[in-house]
mmCIF file of C-alpha atoms in Angstrom:
data_model
loop_
_atom_site.group_PDB
_atom_site.id
_atom_site.type_symbol
_atom_site.label_atom_id
_atom_site.label_comp_id
_atom_site.label_asym_id
_atom_site.label_seq_id
_atom_site.Cartn_x
_atom_site.Cartn_y
_atom_site.Cartn_z
ATOM 1 C CA MET E 30 98.397 83.758 116.358
ATOM 2 C CA PRO E 31 100.980 85.325 118.674
ATOM 3 C CA LEU E 32 100.313 88.978 119.417
ATOM 4 C CA ASN E 33 103.642 90.747 119.682
ATOM 5 C CA ILE E 34 105.170 94.014 118.481
ATOM 6 C CA PRO E 35 106.361 92.718 115.070
ATOM 7 C CA ASN E 36 102.977 91.153 114.281
ATOM 8 C CA ALA E 37 101.174 94.299 115.472
ATOM 9 C CA LEU E 38 103.279 96.354 113.042
ATOM 10 C CA THR E 39 102.406 93.944 110.236
ATOM 11 C CA TRP E 40 98.696 94.213 111.061
ATOM 12 C CA ALA E 41 99.089 98.013 111.105
ATOM 13 C CA ARG E 42 100.527 97.869 107.557
ATOM 14 C CA ILE E 43 97.489 95.906 106.428
ATOM 15 C CA ALA E 44 95.175 98.377 108.171
ATOM 16 C CA LEU E 45 96.875 101.243 106.304
ATOM 17 C CA ILE E 46 95.904 99.818 102.894
ATOM 18 C CA PRO E 47 92.260 101.030 102.858
ATOM 19 C CA ILE E 48 93.400 104.442 104.109
ATOM 20 C CA PHE E 49 96.107 104.541 101.427
ATOM 21 C CA VAL E 50 93.555 103.714 98.707
ATOM 22 C CA GLY E 51 90.821 105.871 100.218
ATOM 23 C CA VAL E 52 92.950 109.026 100.014
ATOM 24 C CA PHE E 53 92.557 109.016 96.231
ATOM 25 C CA TYR E 54 88.777 108.717 96.512
ATOM 26 C CA LEU E 55 88.401 111.883 98.557
ATOM 27 C CA PRO E 56 86.820 114.757 96.623
ATOM 28 C CA ASP E 57 89.405 117.180 95.243
ATOM 29 C CA ASN E 58 87.778 120.055 97.133
ATOM 30 C CA TRP E 59 88.458 118.152 100.404
ATOM 31 C CA MET E 60 92.040 117.309 99.478
ATOM 32 C CA PRO E 61 93.797 118.609 96.351
ATOM 33 C CA VAL E 62 95.547 116.065 94.125
ATOM 34 C CA ALA E 63 99.017 117.231 95.208
ATOM 35 C CA SER E 64 98.051 116.639 98.854
ATOM 36 C CA LYS E 65 96.626 113.205 98.018
ATOM 37 C CA ASN E 66 99.905 112.337 96.311
ATOM 38 C CA LEU E 67 101.912 113.499 99.321
ATOM 39 C CA VAL E 68 99.753 111.648 101.872
ATOM 40 C CA ALA E 69 99.752 108.427 99.820
ATOM 41 C CA THR E 70 103.528 108.647 99.392
ATOM 42 C CA GLY E 71 103.940 109.105 103.141
ATOM 43 C CA ILE E 72 101.708 106.122 103.905
ATOM 44 C CA PHE E 73 103.571 103.918 101.433
ATOM 45 C CA ILE E 74 106.963 104.933 102.839
ATOM 46 C CA ALA E 75 105.713 104.378 106.408
ATOM 47 C CA ALA E 76 104.561 100.889 105.400
ATOM 48 C CA ALA E 77 107.947 100.141 103.811
ATOM 49 C CA VAL E 78 109.792 101.326 106.923
ATOM 50 C CA THR E 79 107.579 99.273 109.255
ATOM 51 C CA ASP E 80 108.197 96.253 107.003
ATOM 52 C CA TRP E 81 111.914 96.528 107.677
ATOM 53 C CA PHE E 82 111.351 97.442 111.325
ATOM 54 C CA ASP E 83 109.020 94.546 112.159
ATOM 55 C CA GLY E 84 111.525 92.041 110.752
ATOM 56 C CA TYR E 85 114.332 93.652 112.719
ATOM 57 C CA LEU E 86 112.286 93.638 115.948
ATOM 58 C CA ALA E 87 111.181 90.038 115.450
ATOM 59 C CA ARG E 88 114.813 88.944 115.283
ATOM 60 C CA ALA E 89 116.108 91.330 117.970
ATOM 61 C CA LEU E 90 113.355 90.496 120.478
ATOM 62 C CA GLY E 91 113.237 86.811 119.637
ATOM 63 C CA GLN E 92 109.592 87.178 118.585
ATOM 64 C CA THR E 93 109.709 85.332 115.289
ATOM 65 C CA SER E 94 106.759 83.065 114.576
ATOM 66 C CA ALA E 95 105.383 80.955 111.768
ATOM 67 C CA PHE E 96 102.346 83.242 111.646
ATOM 68 C CA GLY E 97 104.539 86.335 111.371
ATOM 69 C CA ALA E 98 106.586 84.692 108.613
ATOM 70 C CA PHE E 99 103.323 84.073 106.743
ATOM 71 C CA LEU E 100 101.677 87.447 107.389
ATOM 72 C CA ASP E 101 104.649 89.722 106.657
ATOM 73 C CA PRO E 102 104.990 88.916 102.931
ATOM 74 C CA VAL E 103 101.200 88.951 102.545
ATOM 75 C CA ALA E 104 101.088 92.502 103.922
ATOM 76 C CA ASP E 105 103.894 93.545 101.563
ATOM 77 C CA LYS E 106 102.241 92.051 98.498
ATOM 78 C CA LEU E 107 98.854 93.591 99.350
ATOM 79 C CA MET E 108 100.370 97.070 99.735
ATOM 80 C CA VAL E 109 102.392 96.810 96.512
ATOM 81 C CA ALA E 110 99.405 95.439 94.571
ATOM 82 C CA ALA E 111 97.161 98.232 95.897
ATOM 83 C CA ALA E 112 99.774 100.845 94.945
ATOM 84 C CA LEU E 113 100.248 99.440 91.442
ATOM 85 C CA ILE E 114 96.511 99.256 90.787
ATOM 86 C CA LEU E 115 96.121 102.863 91.947
ATOM 87 C CA LEU E 116 99.023 103.950 89.754
ATOM 88 C CA VAL E 117 97.397 102.252 86.752
ATOM 89 C CA GLN E 118 94.117 104.042 87.532
ATOM 90 C CA LEU E 119 96.018 107.335 87.803
ATOM 91 C CA ALA E 120 97.713 106.629 84.430
ATOM 92 C CA ARG E 121 101.176 106.671 85.999
ATOM 93 C CA VAL E 122 101.975 102.992 85.359
ATOM 94 C CA ASP E 123 101.107 100.902 82.323
ATOM 95 C CA ALA E 124 98.684 98.070 83.121
ATOM 96 C CA LEU E 125 101.073 95.534 81.557
ATOM 97 C CA ILE E 126 103.767 96.468 84.090
ATOM 98 C CA ALA E 127 101.312 96.029 86.974
ATOM 99 C CA VAL E 128 100.158 92.658 85.603
ATOM 100 C CA VAL E 129 103.761 91.454 85.256
ATOM 101 C CA ILE E 130 104.710 92.475 88.809
ATOM 102 C CA ILE E 131 101.513 91.290 90.511
ATOM 103 C CA GLY E 132 101.408 88.101 88.416
ATOM 104 C CA ARG E 133 104.975 87.264 89.390
ATOM 105 C CA GLU E 134 104.159 87.742 93.074
ATOM 106 C CA ILE E 135 101.204 85.359 92.846
ATOM 107 C CA THR E 136 103.199 82.800 90.848
ATOM 108 C CA ILE E 137 106.228 82.819 93.137
ATOM 109 C CA SER E 138 104.068 82.735 96.282
ATOM 110 C CA ALA E 139 102.289 79.653 94.964
ATOM 111 C CA LEU E 140 105.611 78.097 93.934
ATOM 112 C CA ARG E 141 107.088 78.716 97.385
ATOM 113 C CA GLU E 142 104.040 77.193 99.052
ATOM 114 C CA TRP E 143 104.294 74.084 96.871
ATOM 115 C CA MET E 144 108.067 73.825 97.388
ATOM 116 C CA ALA E 145 107.565 74.044 101.157
ATOM 117 C CA ARG E 146 105.008 71.216 100.937
ATOM 118 C CA VAL E 147 107.538 68.963 99.203
ATOM 119 C CA GLY E 148 110.269 69.959 101.665
ATOM 120 C CA GLN E 149 112.306 72.035 99.219
ATOM 121 C CA SER E 150 111.643 75.610 100.343
ATOM 122 C CA ALA E 151 115.385 76.359 100.421
ATOM 123 C CA SER E 152 115.427 75.906 96.621
ATOM 124 C CA VAL E 153 113.320 79.039 96.189
ATOM 125 C CA ALA E 154 114.707 81.153 99.039
ATOM 126 C CA VAL E 155 114.991 84.858 98.260
ATOM 127 C CA ALA E 156 117.763 85.432 95.732
ATOM 128 C CA TYR E 157 119.834 88.567 95.083
ATOM 129 C CA VAL E 158 117.911 89.318 91.869
ATOM 130 C CA GLY E 159 114.687 89.245 93.907
ATOM 131 C CA LYS E 160 116.159 91.749 96.343
ATOM 132 C CA LEU E 161 117.171 94.026 93.445
ATOM 133 C CA LYS E 162 113.636 93.792 92.044
ATOM 134 C CA THR E 163 112.165 94.716 95.414
ATOM 135 C CA ALA E 164 114.557 97.653 95.832
ATOM 136 C CA ALA E 165 113.746 99.065 92.370
ATOM 137 C CA GLN E 166 110.014 98.660 92.930
ATOM 138 C CA MET E 167 110.063 100.126 96.445
ATOM 139 C CA VAL E 168 111.855 103.247 95.199
ATOM 140 C CA ALA E 169 109.779 103.560 92.004
ATOM 141 C CA ILE E 170 106.358 103.376 93.649
ATOM 142 C CA PRO E 171 106.784 106.347 96.039
ATOM 143 C CA LEU E 172 108.301 108.430 93.236
ATOM 144 C CA LEU E 173 105.296 107.663 91.038
ATOM 145 C CA LEU E 174 102.867 108.326 93.884
ATOM 146 C CA PHE E 175 104.489 111.698 94.648
ATOM 147 C CA ASP E 176 104.315 112.649 90.950
ATOM 148 C CA ALA E 177 105.955 116.075 91.189
ATOM 149 C CA PRO E 178 109.412 117.549 90.647
ATOM 150 C CA LEU E 179 111.581 117.852 93.743
ATOM 151 C CA LEU E 180 114.803 119.855 93.974
ATOM 152 C CA GLY E 181 114.911 120.053 90.185
ATOM 153 C CA PHE E 182 114.552 116.281 89.680
ATOM 154 C CA ASP E 183 111.698 114.850 87.628
ATOM 155 C CA LEU E 184 110.672 112.176 90.116
ATOM 156 C CA ARG E 185 107.965 110.804 87.836
ATOM 157 C CA LEU E 186 110.490 110.131 85.071
ATOM 158 C CA ILE E 187 112.888 108.493 87.534
ATOM 159 C CA GLY E 188 109.982 106.428 88.904
ATOM 160 C CA GLU E 189 108.936 105.366 85.401
ATOM 161 C CA VAL E 190 112.455 104.210 84.566
ATOM 162 C CA LEU E 191 112.725 102.330 87.853
ATOM 163 C CA ILE E 192 109.341 100.621 87.471
ATOM 164 C CA TYR E 193 110.437 99.306 84.058
ATOM 165 C CA VAL E 194 113.688 98.125 85.647
ATOM 166 C CA ALA E 195 111.619 96.463 88.387
ATOM 167 C CA ALA E 196 109.429 94.759 85.756
ATOM 168 C CA ALA E 197 112.495 93.434 83.911
ATOM 169 C CA LEU E 198 113.993 92.179 87.184
ATOM 170 C CA THR E 199 110.596 90.691 88.028
ATOM 171 C CA LEU E 200 110.692 88.536 84.900
ATOM 172 C CA TRP E 201 114.336 87.650 85.456
ATOM 173 C CA SER E 202 113.741 86.638 89.094
ATOM 174 C CA MET E 203 110.646 84.631 88.170
ATOM 175 C CA GLY E 204 112.707 82.764 85.580
ATOM 176 C CA TYR E 205 115.402 82.156 88.185
ATOM 177 C CA TYR E 206 112.952 80.704 90.722
ATOM 178 C CA LEU E 207 111.161 78.586 88.121
ATOM 179 C CA ARG E 208 114.492 77.173 86.882
ATOM 180 C CA ARG E 209 115.390 76.282 90.484
ATOM 181 C CA ALA E 210 112.064 74.484 90.912
ATOM 182 C CA MET E 211 111.923 72.863 87.456
ATOM 183 C CA PRO E 212 113.667 69.584 88.402
ATOM 184 C CA LEU E 213 111.128 69.002 91.172
ATOM 185 C CA LEU E 214 108.226 70.063 88.964
ATOM 186 C CA LEU E 215 109.328 67.594 86.279
ATOM 187 C CA ASP E 216 109.819 64.794 88.822
ATOM 188 C CA GLU E 217 106.306 65.458 90.197
ATOM 189 C CA ASP E 218 104.870 65.118 86.678
ATOM 190 C CA ARG E 219 106.568 61.753 86.231
ATOM 191 C CA ALA E 220 105.365 60.407 89.577
#
């Protein structure tokens, strides 16, 4: 496991997850709900920024590694799953939406692992629809965590719309990746 700046940032994102979750378990007399929302939103945004930054640094500094390529998406999926589960508990996201998004992540991760094993990882490389899904979800989650109007905008409503868009794109992208892998899956069944 190479220890370099990009991997350290990824580990920092993972370390932020219990703090992110723990904020909502603080007694309200220690931290009011509005403050919890603000702190959790800040942590989530910081994690999203470091996700972009660690990838940029890995490429710019020539510090890419197989371990970093493995750990980075794991950190992302853990943070998103933690956020969605919290949002379900806070009644800001429907459980079905969280199940769809988290279930897709597990399914596609397993599919990518299998495709890499059979030498076909390029068949399930990140597609544009997957990037759209990620963008919608990464904007929706902080808006839902913040859960308050800002400059006259109902951020919760915008977040709710975007999380439904993200869920629809999640299903679409999962279908796309499964269709790309289907010929190999069918050939494997015949072998």
